[in-house]
mmCIF file of C-alpha atoms in Angstrom:
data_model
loop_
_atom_site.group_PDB
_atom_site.id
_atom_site.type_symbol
_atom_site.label_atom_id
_atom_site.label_comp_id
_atom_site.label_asym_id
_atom_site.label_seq_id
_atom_site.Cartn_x
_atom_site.Cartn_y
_atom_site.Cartn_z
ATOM 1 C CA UNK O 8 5.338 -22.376 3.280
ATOM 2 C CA UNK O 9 8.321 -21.128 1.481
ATOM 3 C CA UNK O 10 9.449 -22.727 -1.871
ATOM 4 C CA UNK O 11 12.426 -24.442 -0.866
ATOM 5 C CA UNK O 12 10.236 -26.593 2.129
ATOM 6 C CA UNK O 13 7.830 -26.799 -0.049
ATOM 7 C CA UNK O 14 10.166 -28.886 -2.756
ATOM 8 C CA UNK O 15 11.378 -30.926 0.449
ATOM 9 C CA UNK O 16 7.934 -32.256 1.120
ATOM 10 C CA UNK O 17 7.142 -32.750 -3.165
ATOM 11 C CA UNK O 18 10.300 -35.377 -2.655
ATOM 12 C CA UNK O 19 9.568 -36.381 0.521
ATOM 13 C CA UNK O 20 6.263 -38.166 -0.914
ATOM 14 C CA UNK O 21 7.177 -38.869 -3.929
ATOM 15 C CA UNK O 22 10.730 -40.855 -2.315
ATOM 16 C CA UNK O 23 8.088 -42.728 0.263
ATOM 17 C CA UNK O 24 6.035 -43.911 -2.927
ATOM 18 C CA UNK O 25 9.452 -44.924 -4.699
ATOM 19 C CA UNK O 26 10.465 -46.863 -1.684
ATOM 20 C CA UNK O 27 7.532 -48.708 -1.062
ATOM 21 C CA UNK O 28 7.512 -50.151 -4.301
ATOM 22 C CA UNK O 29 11.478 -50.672 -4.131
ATOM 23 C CA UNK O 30 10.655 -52.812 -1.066
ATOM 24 C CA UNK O 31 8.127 -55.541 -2.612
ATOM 25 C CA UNK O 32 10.750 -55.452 -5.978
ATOM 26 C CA UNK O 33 13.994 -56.105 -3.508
ATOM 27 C CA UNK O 34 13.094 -57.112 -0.370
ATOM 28 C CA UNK O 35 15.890 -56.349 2.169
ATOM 29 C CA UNK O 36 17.093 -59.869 2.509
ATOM 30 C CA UNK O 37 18.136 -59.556 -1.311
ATOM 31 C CA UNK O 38 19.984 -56.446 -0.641
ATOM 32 C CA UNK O 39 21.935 -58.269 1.808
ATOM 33 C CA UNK O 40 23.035 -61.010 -0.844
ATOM 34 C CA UNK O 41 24.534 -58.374 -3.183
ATOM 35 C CA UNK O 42 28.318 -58.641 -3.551
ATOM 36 C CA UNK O 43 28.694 -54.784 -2.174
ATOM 37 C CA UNK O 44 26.978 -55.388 1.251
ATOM 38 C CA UNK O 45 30.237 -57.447 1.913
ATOM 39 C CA UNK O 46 32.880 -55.215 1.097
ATOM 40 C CA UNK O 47 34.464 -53.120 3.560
ATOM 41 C CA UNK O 48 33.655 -49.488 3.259
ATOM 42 C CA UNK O 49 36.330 -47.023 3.099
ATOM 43 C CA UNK O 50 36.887 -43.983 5.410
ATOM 44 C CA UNK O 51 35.572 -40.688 5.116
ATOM 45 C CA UNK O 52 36.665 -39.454 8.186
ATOM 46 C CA UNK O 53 40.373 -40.472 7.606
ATOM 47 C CA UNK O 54 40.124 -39.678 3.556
ATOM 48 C CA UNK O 55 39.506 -35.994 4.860
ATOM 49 C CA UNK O 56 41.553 -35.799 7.818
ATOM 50 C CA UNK O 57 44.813 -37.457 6.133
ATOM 51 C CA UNK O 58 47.555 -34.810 6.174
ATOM 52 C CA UNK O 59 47.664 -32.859 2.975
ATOM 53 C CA UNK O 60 43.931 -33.924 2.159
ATOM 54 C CA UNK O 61 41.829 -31.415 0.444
ATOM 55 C CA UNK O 62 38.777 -32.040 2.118
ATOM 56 C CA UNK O 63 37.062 -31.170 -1.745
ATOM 57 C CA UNK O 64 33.879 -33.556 -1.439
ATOM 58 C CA UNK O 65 33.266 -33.069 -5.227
ATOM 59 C CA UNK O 66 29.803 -33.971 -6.545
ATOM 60 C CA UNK O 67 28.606 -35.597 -10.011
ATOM 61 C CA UNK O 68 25.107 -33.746 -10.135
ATOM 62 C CA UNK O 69 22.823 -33.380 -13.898
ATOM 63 C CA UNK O 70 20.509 -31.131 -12.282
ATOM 64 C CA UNK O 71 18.734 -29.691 -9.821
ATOM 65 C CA UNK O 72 15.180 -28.209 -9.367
ATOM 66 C CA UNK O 73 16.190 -24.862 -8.451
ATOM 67 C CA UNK O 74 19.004 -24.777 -11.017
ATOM 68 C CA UNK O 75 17.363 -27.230 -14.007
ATOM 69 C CA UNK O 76 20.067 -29.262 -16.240
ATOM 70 C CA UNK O 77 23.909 -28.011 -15.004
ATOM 71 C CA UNK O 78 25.523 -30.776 -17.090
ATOM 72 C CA UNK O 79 23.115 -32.702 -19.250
ATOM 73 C CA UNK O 80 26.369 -34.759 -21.073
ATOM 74 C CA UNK O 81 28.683 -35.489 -18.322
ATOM 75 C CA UNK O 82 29.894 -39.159 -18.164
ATOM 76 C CA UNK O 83 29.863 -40.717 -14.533
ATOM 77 C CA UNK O 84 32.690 -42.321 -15.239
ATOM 78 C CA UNK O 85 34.741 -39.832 -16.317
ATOM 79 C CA UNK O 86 34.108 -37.267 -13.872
ATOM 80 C CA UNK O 87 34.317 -39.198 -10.736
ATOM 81 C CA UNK O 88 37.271 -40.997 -12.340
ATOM 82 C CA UNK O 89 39.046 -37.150 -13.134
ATOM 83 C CA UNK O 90 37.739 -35.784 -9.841
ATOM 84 C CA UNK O 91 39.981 -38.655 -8.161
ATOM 85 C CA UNK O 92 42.974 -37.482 -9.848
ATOM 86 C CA UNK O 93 42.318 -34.017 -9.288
ATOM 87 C CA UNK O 94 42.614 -34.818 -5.591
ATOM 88 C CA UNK O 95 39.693 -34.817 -4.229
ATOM 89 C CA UNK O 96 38.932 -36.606 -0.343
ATOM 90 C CA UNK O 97 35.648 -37.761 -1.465
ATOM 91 C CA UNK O 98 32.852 -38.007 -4.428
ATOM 92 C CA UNK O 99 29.396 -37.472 -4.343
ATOM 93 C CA UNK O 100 26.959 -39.201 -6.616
ATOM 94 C CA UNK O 101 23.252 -37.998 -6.226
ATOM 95 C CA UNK O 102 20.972 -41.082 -7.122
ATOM 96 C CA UNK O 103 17.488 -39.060 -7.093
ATOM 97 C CA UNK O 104 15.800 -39.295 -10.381
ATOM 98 C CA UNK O 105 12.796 -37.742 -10.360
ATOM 99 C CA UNK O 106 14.491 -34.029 -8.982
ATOM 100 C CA UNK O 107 18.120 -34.231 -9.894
ATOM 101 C CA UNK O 108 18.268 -36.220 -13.326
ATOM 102 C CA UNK O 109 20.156 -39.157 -11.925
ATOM 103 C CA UNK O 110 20.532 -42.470 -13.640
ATOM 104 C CA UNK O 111 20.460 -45.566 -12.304
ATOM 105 C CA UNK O 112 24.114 -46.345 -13.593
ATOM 106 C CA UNK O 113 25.454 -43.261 -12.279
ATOM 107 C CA UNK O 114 26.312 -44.720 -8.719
ATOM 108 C CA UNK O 115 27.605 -48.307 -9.896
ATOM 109 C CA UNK O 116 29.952 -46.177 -12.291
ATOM 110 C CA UNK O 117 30.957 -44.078 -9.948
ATOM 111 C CA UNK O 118 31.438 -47.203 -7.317
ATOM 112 C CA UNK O 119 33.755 -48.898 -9.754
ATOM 113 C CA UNK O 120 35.321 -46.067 -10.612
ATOM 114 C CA UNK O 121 36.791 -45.365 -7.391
ATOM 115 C CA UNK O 122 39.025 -45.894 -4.540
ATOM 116 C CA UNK O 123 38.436 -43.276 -2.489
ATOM 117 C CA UNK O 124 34.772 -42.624 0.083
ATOM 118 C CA UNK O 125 31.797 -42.478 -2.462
ATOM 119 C CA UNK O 126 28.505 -40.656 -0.573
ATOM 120 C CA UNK O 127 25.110 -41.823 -1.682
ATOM 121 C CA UNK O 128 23.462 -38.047 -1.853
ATOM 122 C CA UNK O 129 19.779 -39.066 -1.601
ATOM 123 C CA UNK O 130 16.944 -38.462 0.477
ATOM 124 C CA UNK O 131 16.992 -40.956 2.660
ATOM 125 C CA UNK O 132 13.126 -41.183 4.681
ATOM 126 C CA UNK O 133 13.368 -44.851 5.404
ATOM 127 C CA UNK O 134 15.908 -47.969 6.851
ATOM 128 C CA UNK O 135 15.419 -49.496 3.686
ATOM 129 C CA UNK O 136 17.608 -47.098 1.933
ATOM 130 C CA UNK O 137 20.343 -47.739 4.238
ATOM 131 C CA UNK O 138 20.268 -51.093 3.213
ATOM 132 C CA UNK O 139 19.962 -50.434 -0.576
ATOM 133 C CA UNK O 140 23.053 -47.936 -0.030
ATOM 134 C CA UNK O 141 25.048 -50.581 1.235
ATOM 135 C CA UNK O 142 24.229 -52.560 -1.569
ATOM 136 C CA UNK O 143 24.817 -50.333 -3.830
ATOM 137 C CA UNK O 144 28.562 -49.748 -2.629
ATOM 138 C CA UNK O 145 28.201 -46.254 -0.669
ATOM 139 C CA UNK O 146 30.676 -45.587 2.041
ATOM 140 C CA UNK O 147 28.532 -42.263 3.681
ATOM 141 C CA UNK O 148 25.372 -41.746 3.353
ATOM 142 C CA UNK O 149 23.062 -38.197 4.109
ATOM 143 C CA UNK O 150 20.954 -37.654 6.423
ATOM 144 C CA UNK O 151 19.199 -34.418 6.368
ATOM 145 C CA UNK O 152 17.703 -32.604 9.189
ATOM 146 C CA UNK O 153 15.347 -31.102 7.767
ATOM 147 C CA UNK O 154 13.231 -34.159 6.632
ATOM 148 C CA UNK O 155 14.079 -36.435 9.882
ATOM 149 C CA UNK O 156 12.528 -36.390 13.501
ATOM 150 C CA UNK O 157 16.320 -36.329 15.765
ATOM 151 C CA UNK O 158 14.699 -39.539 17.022
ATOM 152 C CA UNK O 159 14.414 -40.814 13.473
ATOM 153 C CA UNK O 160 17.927 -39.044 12.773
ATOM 154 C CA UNK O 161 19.526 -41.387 14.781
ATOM 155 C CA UNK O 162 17.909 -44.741 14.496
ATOM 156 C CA UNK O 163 18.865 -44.146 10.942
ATOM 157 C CA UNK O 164 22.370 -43.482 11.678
ATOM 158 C CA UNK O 165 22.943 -46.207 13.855
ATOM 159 C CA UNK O 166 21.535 -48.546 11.235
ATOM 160 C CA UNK O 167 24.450 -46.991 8.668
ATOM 161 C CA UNK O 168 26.965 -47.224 11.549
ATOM 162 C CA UNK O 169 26.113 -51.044 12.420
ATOM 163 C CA UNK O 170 26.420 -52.122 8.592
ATOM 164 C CA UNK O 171 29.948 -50.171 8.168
ATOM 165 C CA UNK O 172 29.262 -47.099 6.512
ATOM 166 C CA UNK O 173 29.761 -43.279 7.793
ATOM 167 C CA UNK O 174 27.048 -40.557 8.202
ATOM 168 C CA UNK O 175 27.040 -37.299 6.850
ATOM 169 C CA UNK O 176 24.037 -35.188 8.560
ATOM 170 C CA UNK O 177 23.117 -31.946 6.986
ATOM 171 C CA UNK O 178 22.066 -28.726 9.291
ATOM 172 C CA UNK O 179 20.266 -25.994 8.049
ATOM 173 C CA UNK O 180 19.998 -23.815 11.174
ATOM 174 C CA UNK O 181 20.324 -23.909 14.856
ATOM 175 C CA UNK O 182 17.033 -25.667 15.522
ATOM 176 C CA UNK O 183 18.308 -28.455 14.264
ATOM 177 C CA UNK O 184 21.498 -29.138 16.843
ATOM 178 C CA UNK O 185 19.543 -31.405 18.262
ATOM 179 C CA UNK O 186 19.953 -33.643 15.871
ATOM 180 C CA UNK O 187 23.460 -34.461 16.270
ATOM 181 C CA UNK O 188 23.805 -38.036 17.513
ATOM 182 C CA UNK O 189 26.995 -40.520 18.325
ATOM 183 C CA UNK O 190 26.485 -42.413 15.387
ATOM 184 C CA UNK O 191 27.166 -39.278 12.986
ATOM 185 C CA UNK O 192 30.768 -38.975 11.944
ATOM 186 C CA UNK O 193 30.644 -35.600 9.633
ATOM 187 C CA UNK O 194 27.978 -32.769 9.960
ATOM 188 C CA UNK O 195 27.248 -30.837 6.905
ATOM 189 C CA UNK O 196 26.378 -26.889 7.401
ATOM 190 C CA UNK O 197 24.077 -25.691 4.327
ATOM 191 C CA UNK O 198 25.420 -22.180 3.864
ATOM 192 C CA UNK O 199 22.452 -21.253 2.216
ATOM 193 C CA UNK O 200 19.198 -19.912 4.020
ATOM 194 C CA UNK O 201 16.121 -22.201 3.182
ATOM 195 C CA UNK O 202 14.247 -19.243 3.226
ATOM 196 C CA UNK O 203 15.438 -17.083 0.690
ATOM 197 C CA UNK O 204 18.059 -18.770 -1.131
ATOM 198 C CA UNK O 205 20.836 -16.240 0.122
ATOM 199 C CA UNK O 206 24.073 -18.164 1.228
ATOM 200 C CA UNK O 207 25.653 -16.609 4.150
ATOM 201 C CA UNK O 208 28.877 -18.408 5.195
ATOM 202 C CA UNK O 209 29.224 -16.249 8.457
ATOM 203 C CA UNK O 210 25.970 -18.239 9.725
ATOM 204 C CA UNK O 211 27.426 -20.963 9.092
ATOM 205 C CA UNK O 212 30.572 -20.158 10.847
ATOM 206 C CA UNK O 213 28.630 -19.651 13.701
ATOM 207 C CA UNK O 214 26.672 -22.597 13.954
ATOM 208 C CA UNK O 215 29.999 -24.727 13.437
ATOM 209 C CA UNK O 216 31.093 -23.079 16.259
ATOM 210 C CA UNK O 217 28.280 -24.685 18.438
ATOM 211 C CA UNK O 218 29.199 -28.366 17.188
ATOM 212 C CA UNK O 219 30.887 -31.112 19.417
ATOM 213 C CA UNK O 220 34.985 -30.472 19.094
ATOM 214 C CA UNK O 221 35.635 -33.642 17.582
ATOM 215 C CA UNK O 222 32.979 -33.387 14.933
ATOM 216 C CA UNK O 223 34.111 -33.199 11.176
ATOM 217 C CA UNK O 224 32.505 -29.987 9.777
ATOM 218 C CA UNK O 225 31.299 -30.245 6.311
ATOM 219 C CA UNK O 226 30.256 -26.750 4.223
ATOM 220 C CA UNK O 227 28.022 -26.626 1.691
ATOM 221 C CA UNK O 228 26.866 -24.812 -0.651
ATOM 222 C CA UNK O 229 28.028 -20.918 -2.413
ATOM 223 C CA UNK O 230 31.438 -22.325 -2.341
ATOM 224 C CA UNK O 231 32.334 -20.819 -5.579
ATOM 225 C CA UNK O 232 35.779 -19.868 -5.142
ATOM 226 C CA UNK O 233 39.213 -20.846 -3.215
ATOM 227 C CA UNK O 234 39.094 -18.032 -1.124
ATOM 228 C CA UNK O 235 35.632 -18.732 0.173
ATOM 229 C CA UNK O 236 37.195 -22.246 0.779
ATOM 230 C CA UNK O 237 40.096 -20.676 2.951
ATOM 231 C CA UNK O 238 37.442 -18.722 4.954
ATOM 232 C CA UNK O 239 35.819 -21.617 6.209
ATOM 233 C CA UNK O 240 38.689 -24.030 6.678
ATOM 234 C CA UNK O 241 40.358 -20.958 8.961
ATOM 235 C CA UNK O 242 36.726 -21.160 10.982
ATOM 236 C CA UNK O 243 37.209 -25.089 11.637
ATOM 237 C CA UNK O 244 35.730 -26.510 8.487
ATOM 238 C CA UNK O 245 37.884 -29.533 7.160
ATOM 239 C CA UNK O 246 35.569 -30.382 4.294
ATOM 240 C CA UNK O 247 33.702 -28.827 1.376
ATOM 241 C CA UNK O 248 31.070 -30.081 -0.611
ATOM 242 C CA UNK O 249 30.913 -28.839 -4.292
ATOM 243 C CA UNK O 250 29.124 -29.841 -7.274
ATOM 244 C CA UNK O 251 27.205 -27.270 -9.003
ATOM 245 C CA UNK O 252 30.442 -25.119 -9.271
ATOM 246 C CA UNK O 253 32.100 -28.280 -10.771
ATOM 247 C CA UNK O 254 29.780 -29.492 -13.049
ATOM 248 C CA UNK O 255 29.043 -26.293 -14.995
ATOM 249 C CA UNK O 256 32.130 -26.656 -16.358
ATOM 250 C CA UNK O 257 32.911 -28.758 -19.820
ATOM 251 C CA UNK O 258 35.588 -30.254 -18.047
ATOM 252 C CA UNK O 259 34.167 -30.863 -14.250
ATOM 253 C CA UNK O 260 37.371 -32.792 -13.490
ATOM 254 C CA UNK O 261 39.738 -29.772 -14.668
ATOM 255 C CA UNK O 262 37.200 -27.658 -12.707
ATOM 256 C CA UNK O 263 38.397 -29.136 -9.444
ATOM 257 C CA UNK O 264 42.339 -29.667 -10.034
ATOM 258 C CA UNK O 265 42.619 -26.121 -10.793
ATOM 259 C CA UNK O 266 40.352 -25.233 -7.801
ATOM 260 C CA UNK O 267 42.304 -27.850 -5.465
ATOM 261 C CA UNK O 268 45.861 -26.291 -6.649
ATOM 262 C CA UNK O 269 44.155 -22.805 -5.696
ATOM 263 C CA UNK O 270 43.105 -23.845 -2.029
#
């Protein structure tokens, strides 16, 4: 087992543990009394495909296990707030605590903060969390391949789709295809190998290629410069998801006008 999948299963157990015991504290019915399970979500897919959009999904992130603390000082608020102005289609807020740092009021910041999409970037291994997104105020939420059965994949997206909110599913390789369902409205292509770590935006290129037409191709990942960028929206990508390239910066916000104005 390599080191990557073997991090995916350490938060795979430790997010069912979290969830059970977010279930007895908030039972769903409670979730669905909270003020942001009635407003309407906005769109992702028309946030990116808007003429002139930048497609930039950019991504408030304190850590990461591979990468440890990126921006141990950065104020939700801020960033999502100068990442808006900067131009960005979309933010990103990951709400994992135990892996990536997050804190609790990162995502309600970040929700009132905005008027633009706001993704919930979480692991997401049971309905309940598609509930507790909604909740929370997320517009998208992730699913990710790699951690879902395609059966699973899209029992969980039609759940998101039926309570108003977009899906984002995350591909690794070509084995997973099959879990592209109706219900997803974006597909995200990791651009780096879960094996070794190496990105490789060509593979990527050519697993976009094998997509449904009308899908909205996301990349992530290794897209640390504009150039990089241009490469992938010539291939058919309309969206990017960066955060680690962001947040290293003092000024995250700054980070991602100048990149945007470089596109």
């Amino acid at each position: 087992m390599n080191a990557k999948q073997n991090i995916l299963d350490k938060i795979v157990q430790q997010k069912l543990a979290e969830v059970a015991l977010q279930k007895e504290q908030t039972p769903i019915f409670q979730l669905m009394e909270q003020e942001n399970f009635k407003r309407t979500c906005f769109s992702a897919k028309e946030s990116i495909t808007r003429k002139g959009a930048s497609g930039v999904i950019a991504e408030f992130k304190r850590q990461s296990p591979s990468k440890g603390v990126i921006n141990g000082t950065a104020k939700p608020k801020d960033v999502v707030k100068s990442y808006q102005e900067a131009g960005a289609s979309m933010v990103s807020v990951l709400t994992d605590e135990a892996f990536f740092g997050a804190k609790a009021v990162d995502f309600s910041t970040a929700r009132e903060s905005l008027s633009i999409p706001l993704l919930r970037k979480e692991f997401i291994v049971d309905a309940y969390q598609i509930y507790q997104s909604k909740a929370m105020g997320a517009d998208v939420i992730l699913l990710i391949a790699a951690i879902l059965s395609p059966q699973r994949c899209k029992d969980f997206a039609f759940i998101a789709k039926d309570l108003g909110m977009e899906v984002l599913l995350e591909l690794h390789d070509e084995s997973e295809l099959e879990h592209v369902n109706r219900y997803v409205d974006l597909v995200g292509i990791n651009n780096r190998n879960l094996k070794d770590f190496s990105v490789d935006t060509d593979r990527s290129i050519q697993l976009a290629a094998k997509l449904p037409e009308d899908m909205i191709r996301v990349a992530e990942s290794g897209l640390d410069s504009p150039e990089v960028v241009r490469k992938m929206r010539e291939n058919g990508f309309q969206a990017f998801l960066m955060g680690e390239h962001f947040m290293k910066q003092d000024s995250p916000g700054n980070a991602c006008k100048q990149f945007i104005l470089q596109m």
